[in-house]
Short mmCIF file of C-alpha atoms and ligand atoms in Angstrom, two decimals:
data_model
loop_
_atom_site.label_atom_id
_atom_site.label_comp_id
_atom_site.label_asym_id
_atom_site.label_seq_id
_atom_site.Cartn_x
_atom_site.Cartn_y
_atom_site.Cartn_z
CA UNK E 1 -41.61 -20.08 -58.31
CA UNK E 2 -37.90 -19.57 -58.86
CA UNK E 3 -35.60 -21.25 -56.42
CA UNK E 4 -33.62 -19.05 -54.01
CA UNK E 5 -30.07 -19.46 -53.09
CA UNK E 6 -27.84 -17.70 -50.44
CA UNK E 7 -24.16 -17.51 -51.40
CA UNK E 8 -21.70 -16.47 -48.71
CA UNK E 9 -18.35 -15.23 -50.10
CA UNK E 10 -20.14 -13.89 -53.19
CA UNK E 11 -17.38 -11.31 -53.65
CA UNK E 12 -14.77 -14.03 -53.95
CA UNK E 13 -13.49 -16.01 -56.94
CA UNK E 14 -15.88 -18.97 -56.52
CA UNK E 15 -18.75 -16.84 -55.33
CA UNK E 16 -18.70 -14.85 -58.51
CA UNK E 17 -18.71 -17.92 -60.75
CA UNK E 18 -21.38 -19.64 -58.72
CA UNK E 19 -23.63 -16.55 -58.73
CA UNK E 20 -23.35 -16.49 -62.54
CA UNK E 21 -24.21 -20.14 -62.80
CA UNK E 22 -27.26 -19.90 -60.41
CA UNK E 23 -28.60 -16.88 -62.29
CA UNK E 24 -28.26 -18.78 -65.58
CA UNK E 25 -30.34 -21.50 -63.97
CA UNK E 26 -33.06 -19.09 -63.07
CA UNK E 27 -32.37 -18.77 -59.37
CA UNK E 28 -32.92 -15.72 -57.22
CA UNK E 29 -29.46 -15.14 -55.79
CA UNK E 30 -28.79 -13.47 -52.45
CA UNK E 31 -25.14 -12.71 -51.92
CA UNK E 32 -23.76 -12.20 -48.45
CA UNK E 33 -21.12 -9.52 -48.09
CA UNK E 34 -19.41 -8.17 -44.98
CA UNK E 35 -19.22 -4.48 -44.24
CA UNK E 36 -16.08 -2.93 -45.54
CA UNK E 37 -14.96 0.71 -45.62
CA UNK E 38 -14.69 0.62 -49.39
CA UNK E 39 -16.58 -1.35 -52.05
CA UNK E 40 -15.14 -4.75 -53.01
CA UNK E 41 -17.60 -5.86 -55.74
CA UNK E 42 -15.17 -6.06 -58.65
CA UNK E 43 -15.73 -9.65 -59.36
CA UNK E 44 -19.52 -9.32 -59.45
CA UNK E 45 -19.70 -5.88 -61.06
CA UNK E 46 -21.16 -7.48 -64.21
CA UNK E 47 -23.95 -9.02 -62.08
CA UNK E 48 -24.97 -5.71 -60.49
CA UNK E 49 -28.69 -5.45 -60.05
CA UNK E 50 -29.11 -9.20 -60.54
CA UNK E 51 -27.76 -10.38 -57.26
CA UNK E 52 -29.51 -9.17 -54.09
CA UNK E 53 -26.69 -8.21 -51.70
CA UNK E 54 -27.15 -8.53 -47.90
CA UNK E 55 -24.66 -7.83 -45.22
CA UNK E 56 -23.73 -10.46 -42.64
CA UNK E 57 -20.49 -11.69 -41.09
CA UNK E 58 -19.41 -15.21 -40.25
CA UNK E 59 -18.42 -13.82 -36.78
CA UNK E 60 -21.88 -12.54 -36.06
CA UNK E 61 -24.59 -15.18 -35.35
CA UNK E 62 -27.51 -12.78 -35.40
CA UNK E 63 -26.64 -11.38 -38.81
CA UNK E 64 -26.53 -14.85 -40.26
CA UNK E 65 -29.70 -15.89 -38.58
CA UNK E 66 -31.42 -12.72 -39.92
CA UNK E 67 -30.42 -13.37 -43.56
CA UNK E 68 -31.52 -16.97 -43.48
CA UNK E 69 -34.80 -16.06 -41.74
CA UNK E 70 -35.57 -13.14 -44.11
CA UNK E 71 -34.67 -14.89 -47.33
CA UNK E 72 -35.90 -18.38 -46.55
CA UNK E 73 -33.62 -19.92 -49.22
CA UNK E 74 -33.91 -23.39 -50.71
CA UNK E 75 -30.07 -23.65 -50.83
CA UNK E 76 -27.17 -22.11 -48.96
CA UNK E 77 -23.68 -22.22 -50.31
CA UNK E 78 -21.00 -21.30 -47.72
CA UNK E 79 -18.01 -20.13 -49.67
CA UNK E 80 -16.99 -17.37 -47.23
CA UNK E 81 -13.59 -17.99 -45.51
CA UNK E 82 -10.19 -16.66 -44.70
CA UNK E 83 -8.85 -18.59 -47.63
CA UNK E 84 -5.12 -17.70 -47.79
CA UNK E 85 -2.98 -20.36 -46.03
CA UNK E 86 -0.02 -18.22 -45.01
CA UNK E 87 -2.26 -15.74 -43.21
CA UNK E 88 -3.60 -18.57 -41.08
CA UNK E 89 -0.27 -18.74 -39.28
CA UNK E 90 -0.21 -15.00 -38.48
CA UNK E 91 -3.97 -14.90 -37.61
CA UNK E 92 -4.71 -18.45 -36.39
CA UNK E 93 -7.48 -17.46 -33.88
CA UNK E 94 -9.36 -15.36 -36.35
CA UNK E 95 -8.98 -18.08 -39.08
CA UNK E 96 -10.59 -20.58 -36.67
CA UNK E 97 -13.36 -18.18 -35.74
CA UNK E 98 -14.25 -17.46 -39.43
CA UNK E 99 -13.62 -20.80 -41.00
CA UNK E 100 -14.53 -23.25 -38.27
CA UNK E 101 -17.06 -21.61 -35.82
CA UNK E 102 -18.45 -19.47 -38.65
CA UNK E 103 -19.78 -22.70 -40.22
CA UNK E 104 -21.31 -23.77 -36.92
CA UNK E 105 -23.07 -20.41 -36.66
CA UNK E 106 -24.42 -20.77 -40.18
CA UNK E 107 -25.51 -24.37 -39.77
CA UNK E 108 -27.20 -23.54 -36.53
CA UNK E 109 -29.07 -20.60 -38.08
CA UNK E 110 -30.38 -23.03 -40.83
CA UNK E 111 -31.33 -25.67 -38.27
CA UNK E 112 -33.42 -23.08 -36.34
CA UNK E 113 -35.13 -21.56 -39.32
CA UNK E 114 -35.94 -24.50 -41.62
CA UNK E 115 -34.34 -27.91 -41.69
CA UNK E 116 -35.33 -28.45 -45.35
CA UNK E 117 -32.77 -25.82 -46.46
CA UNK E 118 -29.90 -27.58 -48.36
CA UNK E 119 -26.35 -26.55 -47.34
CA UNK E 120 -23.05 -26.73 -49.18
CA UNK E 121 -19.71 -26.38 -47.30
CA UNK E 122 -16.48 -25.48 -49.13
CA UNK E 123 -14.09 -28.07 -47.72
CA UNK E 124 -10.54 -28.21 -48.91
CA UNK E 125 -7.83 -30.61 -50.09
CA UNK E 126 -5.68 -28.76 -47.53
CA UNK E 127 -7.34 -31.10 -45.00
CA UNK E 128 -5.23 -33.97 -46.44
CA UNK E 129 -2.03 -31.97 -45.66
CA UNK E 130 0.71 -34.46 -44.89
CA UNK E 131 -0.93 -37.03 -47.13
CA UNK E 132 -1.62 -40.50 -45.81
CA UNK E 133 -2.19 -42.00 -49.34
CA UNK E 134 -1.90 -40.99 -52.98
CA UNK E 135 -4.15 -40.08 -54.69
CA UNK E 136 -6.52 -38.69 -52.03
CA UNK E 137 -10.25 -39.85 -52.00
CA UNK E 138 -13.15 -39.26 -49.70
CA UNK E 139 -11.82 -42.10 -47.51
CA UNK E 140 -8.30 -40.72 -47.03
CA UNK E 141 -7.66 -39.66 -43.49
CA UNK E 142 -7.05 -35.95 -42.84
CA UNK E 143 -3.67 -34.59 -41.49
CA UNK E 144 -3.89 -30.77 -41.92
CA UNK E 145 -0.65 -28.82 -41.94
CA UNK E 146 -1.82 -25.19 -41.21
CA UNK E 147 -4.29 -23.42 -38.99
CA UNK E 148 -6.27 -23.02 -42.25
CA UNK E 149 -6.29 -26.73 -42.82
CA UNK E 150 -7.26 -27.37 -39.24
CA UNK E 151 -10.06 -24.88 -39.39
CA UNK E 152 -11.45 -26.49 -42.55
CA UNK E 153 -11.26 -29.91 -40.98
CA UNK E 154 -13.43 -28.72 -38.06
CA UNK E 155 -15.82 -27.13 -40.60
CA UNK E 156 -15.98 -30.38 -42.60
CA UNK E 157 -16.83 -32.49 -39.59
CA UNK E 158 -19.38 -30.02 -38.14
CA UNK E 159 -21.16 -30.24 -41.51
CA UNK E 160 -21.17 -34.02 -41.34
CA UNK E 161 -22.30 -33.81 -37.67
CA UNK E 162 -25.27 -31.51 -38.39
CA UNK E 163 -26.28 -33.92 -41.23
CA UNK E 164 -26.13 -36.89 -38.83
CA UNK E 165 -27.60 -35.04 -35.78
CA UNK E 166 -30.45 -33.04 -37.40
CA UNK E 167 -31.05 -34.87 -40.69
CA UNK E 168 -30.03 -31.77 -42.65
CA UNK E 169 -29.22 -32.02 -46.29
CA UNK E 170 -25.67 -30.68 -45.55
CA UNK E 171 -22.77 -31.74 -47.75
CA UNK E 172 -19.07 -30.85 -48.17
CA UNK E 173 -17.22 -30.62 -51.43
CA UNK E 174 -13.52 -31.48 -50.85
CA UNK E 175 -12.17 -29.30 -53.60
CA UNK E 176 -8.59 -29.29 -54.87
CA UNK E 177 -6.97 -26.06 -55.97
CA UNK E 178 -8.99 -24.24 -58.62
CA UNK E 179 -7.93 -20.98 -60.26
CA UNK E 180 -9.04 -18.43 -62.82
CA UNK E 181 -8.34 -14.93 -64.03
CA UNK E 182 -10.46 -13.89 -60.91
CA UNK E 183 -8.08 -15.66 -58.48
CA UNK E 184 -6.65 -13.40 -55.75
CA UNK E 185 -3.18 -12.01 -56.63
CA UNK E 186 -1.51 -13.60 -53.54
CA UNK E 187 -2.16 -17.25 -54.61
CA UNK E 188 0.71 -18.76 -56.55
CA UNK E 189 -1.00 -19.23 -59.94
CA UNK E 190 -2.17 -15.64 -60.17
CA UNK E 191 1.01 -14.30 -58.60
CA UNK E 192 2.93 -16.00 -61.42
CA UNK E 193 0.62 -15.10 -64.29
CA UNK E 194 0.44 -11.45 -63.17
CA UNK E 195 4.20 -11.44 -62.72
CA UNK E 196 4.68 -12.85 -66.27
CA UNK E 197 2.39 -10.13 -67.71
CA UNK E 198 4.22 -7.36 -65.86
CA UNK E 199 7.61 -8.69 -67.01
CA UNK E 200 6.48 -9.18 -70.62
CA UNK E 201 5.27 -5.54 -70.73
CA UNK E 202 8.35 -4.11 -69.10
CA UNK E 203 6.63 -3.23 -65.83
CA UNK E 204 8.79 -5.50 -63.77
CA UNK E 205 11.89 -7.67 -64.16
CA UNK E 206 11.74 -10.19 -61.33
CA UNK E 207 9.38 -12.49 -59.56
CA UNK E 208 10.13 -13.91 -56.09
CA UNK E 209 8.63 -17.21 -55.12
CA UNK E 210 8.83 -19.73 -52.33
CA UNK E 211 8.77 -23.57 -52.72
CA UNK E 212 8.99 -24.53 -56.41
CA UNK E 213 8.78 -28.29 -55.59
CA UNK E 214 5.30 -28.28 -54.20
CA UNK E 215 2.74 -30.09 -56.29
CA UNK E 216 -0.84 -29.28 -56.69
CA UNK E 217 -3.86 -30.63 -58.60
CA UNK E 218 -4.99 -27.41 -60.29
CA UNK E 219 -8.24 -26.93 -62.17
CA UNK E 220 -10.48 -24.10 -63.44
CA UNK E 221 -12.88 -22.52 -60.95
CA UNK E 222 -15.68 -22.26 -63.58
CA UNK E 223 -15.70 -26.04 -63.84
CA UNK E 224 -15.70 -26.53 -60.06
CA UNK E 225 -18.75 -24.36 -59.15
CA UNK E 226 -20.99 -26.61 -61.36
CA UNK E 227 -20.34 -29.58 -59.01
CA UNK E 228 -21.26 -27.52 -56.00
CA UNK E 229 -24.70 -27.05 -57.50
CA UNK E 230 -24.89 -30.72 -58.53
CA UNK E 231 -24.10 -31.89 -55.00
CA UNK E 232 -27.23 -30.09 -53.76
CA UNK E 233 -29.43 -31.62 -56.45
CA UNK E 234 -28.77 -35.22 -55.44
CA UNK E 235 -31.32 -37.52 -53.79
CA UNK E 236 -28.86 -38.34 -50.95
CA UNK E 237 -26.50 -35.91 -49.19
CA UNK E 238 -22.98 -37.05 -49.73
CA UNK E 239 -19.44 -35.49 -49.66
CA UNK E 240 -17.29 -35.61 -52.79
CA UNK E 241 -13.58 -35.02 -53.75
CA UNK E 242 -13.40 -32.72 -56.80
CA UNK E 243 -10.09 -32.76 -58.61
CA UNK E 244 -8.58 -33.16 -62.09
CA UNK E 245 -6.36 -36.14 -61.16
CA UNK E 246 -3.34 -34.42 -62.61
CA UNK E 247 -0.65 -32.96 -60.28
CA UNK E 248 1.92 -30.36 -61.45
CA UNK E 249 4.73 -28.64 -59.52
CA UNK E 250 5.06 -24.94 -58.90
CA UNK E 251 8.10 -25.21 -61.18
CA UNK E 252 5.96 -26.55 -63.93
CA UNK E 253 3.51 -23.73 -63.42
CA UNK E 254 6.34 -21.23 -63.74
CA UNK E 255 7.66 -22.82 -66.93
CA UNK E 256 4.20 -23.01 -68.49
CA UNK E 257 3.27 -19.37 -67.72
CA UNK E 258 6.57 -17.89 -68.77
CA UNK E 259 6.62 -20.10 -71.88
CA UNK E 260 3.11 -18.93 -72.89
CA UNK E 261 4.45 -15.39 -73.04
CA UNK E 262 7.60 -16.38 -74.90
CA UNK E 263 9.82 -15.70 -71.86
CA UNK E 264 12.61 -17.80 -70.22
CA UNK E 265 11.68 -18.11 -66.53
CA UNK E 266 15.37 -18.63 -65.44
CA UNK E 267 16.09 -15.03 -66.27
CA UNK E 268 13.43 -13.64 -63.99
CA UNK E 269 12.46 -16.06 -61.09
CA UNK E 270 14.26 -15.90 -57.73
CA UNK E 271 13.41 -18.02 -54.69
CA UNK E 272 12.96 -16.22 -51.34
CA UNK E 273 13.23 -18.27 -48.11
CA UNK E 274 10.80 -15.76 -46.52
CA UNK E 275 8.08 -17.23 -48.72
CA UNK E 276 8.54 -20.77 -47.45
CA UNK E 277 5.83 -22.01 -45.05
CA UNK E 278 6.37 -23.27 -41.46
CA UNK E 279 4.83 -26.62 -42.57
CA UNK E 280 4.30 -27.36 -46.25
CA UNK E 281 1.73 -29.53 -48.10
CA UNK E 282 4.16 -31.20 -50.49
CA UNK E 283 1.99 -33.15 -52.94
CA UNK E 284 -1.71 -33.12 -53.51
CA UNK E 285 -3.46 -35.19 -56.20
CA UNK E 286 -7.18 -36.12 -56.06
CA UNK E 287 -9.08 -39.13 -57.18
CA UNK E 288 -12.57 -37.85 -58.14
CA UNK E 289 -13.96 -41.22 -59.26
CA UNK E 290 -16.98 -40.95 -57.02
CA UNK E 291 -17.88 -37.54 -58.40
CA UNK E 292 -17.26 -38.65 -62.02
CA UNK E 293 -19.71 -41.67 -61.42
CA UNK E 294 -22.38 -39.97 -59.35
CA UNK E 295 -22.26 -36.24 -60.44
CA UNK E 296 -21.00 -36.58 -63.99
CA UNK E 297 -17.90 -34.56 -63.02
CA UNK E 298 -15.61 -33.95 -65.97
CA UNK E 299 -13.47 -30.84 -65.94
CA UNK E 300 -13.40 -29.00 -69.29
CA UNK E 301 -10.24 -26.92 -68.83
CA UNK E 302 -6.81 -28.55 -68.52
CA UNK E 303 -3.70 -27.02 -66.86
CA UNK E 304 -2.12 -25.60 -69.95
CA UNK E 305 -5.32 -23.94 -71.05
CA UNK E 306 -5.99 -22.63 -67.59
CA UNK E 307 -2.55 -20.96 -67.25
CA UNK E 308 -2.67 -19.63 -70.76
CA UNK E 309 -6.05 -18.07 -70.09
CA UNK E 310 -4.76 -16.44 -66.91
CA UNK E 311 -1.62 -15.06 -68.53
CA UNK E 312 -3.67 -13.65 -71.50
CA UNK E 313 -6.13 -12.03 -68.99
CA UNK E 314 -3.38 -10.40 -67.06
CA UNK E 315 -1.68 -9.18 -70.17
CA UNK E 316 -4.97 -7.62 -71.31
CA UNK E 317 -5.55 -6.04 -67.91
CA UNK E 318 -2.12 -4.36 -67.80
CA UNK E 319 -2.43 -3.20 -71.42
CA UNK E 320 -5.78 -1.58 -70.70
CA UNK E 321 -5.48 2.30 -70.67
CA UNK E 322 -6.77 2.33 -67.05
CA UNK E 323 -6.17 -1.13 -65.74
CA UNK E 324 -9.14 -2.34 -63.61
CA UNK E 325 -8.26 -2.81 -59.92
CA UNK E 326 -6.57 -6.04 -59.34
CA UNK E 327 -8.55 -8.20 -57.00
CA UNK E 328 -6.84 -9.66 -53.86
CA UNK E 329 -3.76 -7.46 -54.04
CA UNK E 330 -1.26 -8.42 -51.43
CA UNK E 331 2.32 -7.89 -50.49
CA UNK E 332 3.20 -11.60 -50.53
P1 LIG T 401 -11.72 -16.03 -51.91
O1 LIG T 401 -11.63 -15.58 -53.30
O2 LIG T 401 -10.65 -15.66 -50.98
O3 LIG T 401 -13.18 -15.59 -51.40
C1 LIG T 401 -13.44 -15.61 -49.97
C2 LIG T 401 -14.78 -14.90 -49.73
O4 LIG T 401 -15.10 -15.07 -48.26
C3 LIG T 401 -14.72 -13.41 -50.05
O5 LIG T 401 -15.96 -13.10 -50.63
C4 LIG T 401 -14.65 -12.79 -48.66
O6 LIG T 401 -15.20 -11.50 -48.56
C5 LIG T 401 -15.45 -13.75 -47.86
N1 LIG T 401 -15.23 -13.63 -46.39
C6 LIG T 401 -14.10 -13.76 -45.74
N2 LIG T 401 -14.32 -13.56 -44.41
C7 LIG T 401 -15.65 -13.32 -44.21
C8 LIG T 401 -16.42 -13.04 -43.11
N3 LIG T 401 -15.98 -13.05 -41.86
N4 LIG T 401 -17.80 -12.83 -43.31
C9 LIG T 401 -18.32 -12.87 -44.52
N5 LIG T 401 -17.59 -13.14 -45.73
C10 LIG T 401 -16.25 -13.34 -45.51
O7 LIG T 401 -11.86 -17.62 -51.93
P2 LIG T 401 -12.28 -18.68 -53.12
O8 LIG T 401 -11.06 -19.07 -53.78
O9 LIG T 401 -13.45 -18.13 -53.75
O10 LIG T 401 -12.73 -19.90 -52.20
C11 LIG T 401 -14.08 -20.08 -51.79
C12 LIG T 401 -14.18 -21.11 -50.71
O11 LIG T 401 -13.62 -22.30 -51.06
C13 LIG T 401 -13.36 -20.67 -49.46
O12 LIG T 401 -14.03 -21.09 -48.32
C14 LIG T 401 -12.05 -21.47 -49.62
O13 LIG T 401 -11.48 -21.64 -48.33
C15 LIG T 401 -12.58 -22.72 -50.23
N6 LIG T 401 -11.68 -23.47 -51.08
C16 LIG T 401 -11.03 -22.86 -52.14
C17 LIG T 401 -10.23 -23.56 -52.98
C18 LIG T 401 -9.53 -22.87 -54.14
O14 LIG T 401 -8.56 -23.55 -54.70
N7 LIG T 401 -9.93 -21.73 -54.60
C19 LIG T 401 -10.12 -24.98 -52.79
C20 LIG T 401 -10.73 -25.58 -51.70
C21 LIG T 401 -11.56 -24.80 -50.88
P3 LIG T 401 -14.33 -10.17 -48.89
O15 LIG T 401 -14.38 -9.97 -50.36
O16 LIG T 401 -15.08 -9.20 -48.07
O17 LIG T 401 -12.92 -10.48 -48.41
O1 LIG T 402 -1.58 -20.90 -54.30
P1 LIG T 402 -1.31 -21.25 -52.93
O2 LIG T 402 -1.13 -20.14 -51.92
O3 LIG T 402 -2.49 -22.24 -52.48
P2 LIG T 402 -2.64 -23.37 -51.41
O4 LIG T 402 -1.87 -23.08 -50.18
O5 LIG T 402 -2.49 -24.69 -51.97
O6 LIG T 402 -4.18 -23.09 -50.93
C1 LIG T 402 -5.18 -22.94 -51.86
O7 LIG T 402 -5.75 -24.14 -52.25
C2 LIG T 402 -6.44 -24.79 -51.16
C3 LIG T 402 -6.88 -26.13 -51.68
O8 LIG T 402 -5.93 -27.16 -51.56
C4 LIG T 402 -7.53 -23.95 -50.62
F1 LIG T 402 -8.25 -24.60 -49.63
C5 LIG T 402 -7.00 -22.62 -50.17
O9 LIG T 402 -8.07 -21.75 -49.74
C6 LIG T 402 -6.23 -21.96 -51.29
O10 LIG T 402 -7.17 -21.62 -52.30
O11 LIG T 402 -0.01 -22.15 -52.79
C7 LIG T 402 0.16 -23.32 -53.59
C8 LIG T 402 1.64 -23.86 -53.39
C9 LIG T 402 2.11 -24.00 -51.96
O12 LIG T 402 2.70 -25.22 -51.75
C10 LIG T 402 3.11 -22.89 -51.75
O13 LIG T 402 4.13 -23.15 -50.78
O14 LIG T 402 2.52 -22.82 -53.99
C11 LIG T 402 3.60 -22.69 -53.14
N1 LIG T 402 4.24 -21.42 -53.40
C12 LIG T 402 5.51 -21.22 -53.82
N2 LIG T 402 5.79 -19.90 -53.96
C13 LIG T 402 3.69 -20.19 -53.22
C14 LIG T 402 4.73 -19.23 -53.54
N3 LIG T 402 2.47 -19.83 -52.78
C15 LIG T 402 2.15 -18.49 -52.71
N4 LIG T 402 0.96 -18.12 -52.33
N5 LIG T 402 3.14 -17.56 -53.03
C16 LIG T 402 4.41 -17.89 -53.41
O15 LIG T 402 5.23 -17.00 -53.72
#
């Protein structure tokens, strides 16, 4: 009997890579999508017919309960969220409802249907926020700096609480930033690599950015989804930090991406105060020693290769006769 997994957020960056991985492993994959007025399946187009898509929304308890009850999965991966930090200041209530109480709704659905279902929650290094120690580990206290970070902190603790209260196999991966050619266009890596491609091909001349001094620990999303699966295969449910242990600034990112295309970033990049955040997370760097020891975590793609891969993919997309729709398009 194949194992069955429910993946929420299957139309997102991580959802698409995780669905691929689970299919490779022989799982029956049920992807949860929310009702939209137009299709939004670009990232999983290549998996069409292999992923069973069901509609449910994190805001709607009954829809979540129905999916869990009908599918009776062995594993649930909760990747759905309002994931863009700046939007969490303009829509703080909705962010909390999706990202925090949405997780309670899902956990409670699981608890009511079958307590043997294993649950993965997508926690975030944004919970460390104004960092209390460097590098950050599973023991580092949280100090979130945005409504997004606050919502993810609630979600993290409700996952721990359901594990402790109901003996669920419910775990949280505290993942640091991970990127790919499927990253939404509003996130800084993809905004930069798409901007570089457009400038290189003469489709644009400038790129406006916010804080160039912020540091992030960036890795490749394809590497990170493997650890989500591994966390649910352990004998004991535990939470893990997943990171590369290397931190680079947004300025380094810009230099690497423009350099990869043979461009001088100083001729094209402008800073725009409107893109600064009300409260910034200045410097993130993770210590994933526990995951390395217990899960065999070892990221295959380093920062330079990641950014090169993203620039090349955006160049190819813009050169295509009819460029595929860009996922996650945004005005920011
Ligand atoms: P993403 O590309 O923005 O994907 C988010 C997914 O959530 C999309 O499929 C989206 O559906 C879905 N979604 C949003 N609101 C929903 C709702 N109310 N009901 C059902 N589905 C909903 O994000 P990602 O980068 O793949 O990240 C996956 C998860 O990991 C998120 O929870 C994120 O917060 C977390 N995380 C990400 C990173 C990172 O660096 N990527 C790091 C740490 C944690 P639509 O397609 O319909 O919008
Ligand atoms: O790419 P970002 O928008 O990602 P951020 O805020 O770190 O959040 C991402 O990673 C989290 C994990 O730590 C996830 F939980 C979350 O869902 C998301 O995937 O911004 C990265 C940094 C920030 O410091 C920001 O101020 O880049 C800086 N930045 C500078 N100029 C910019 C820009 N960010 C964006 N989005 N756009 C800019 O023009």
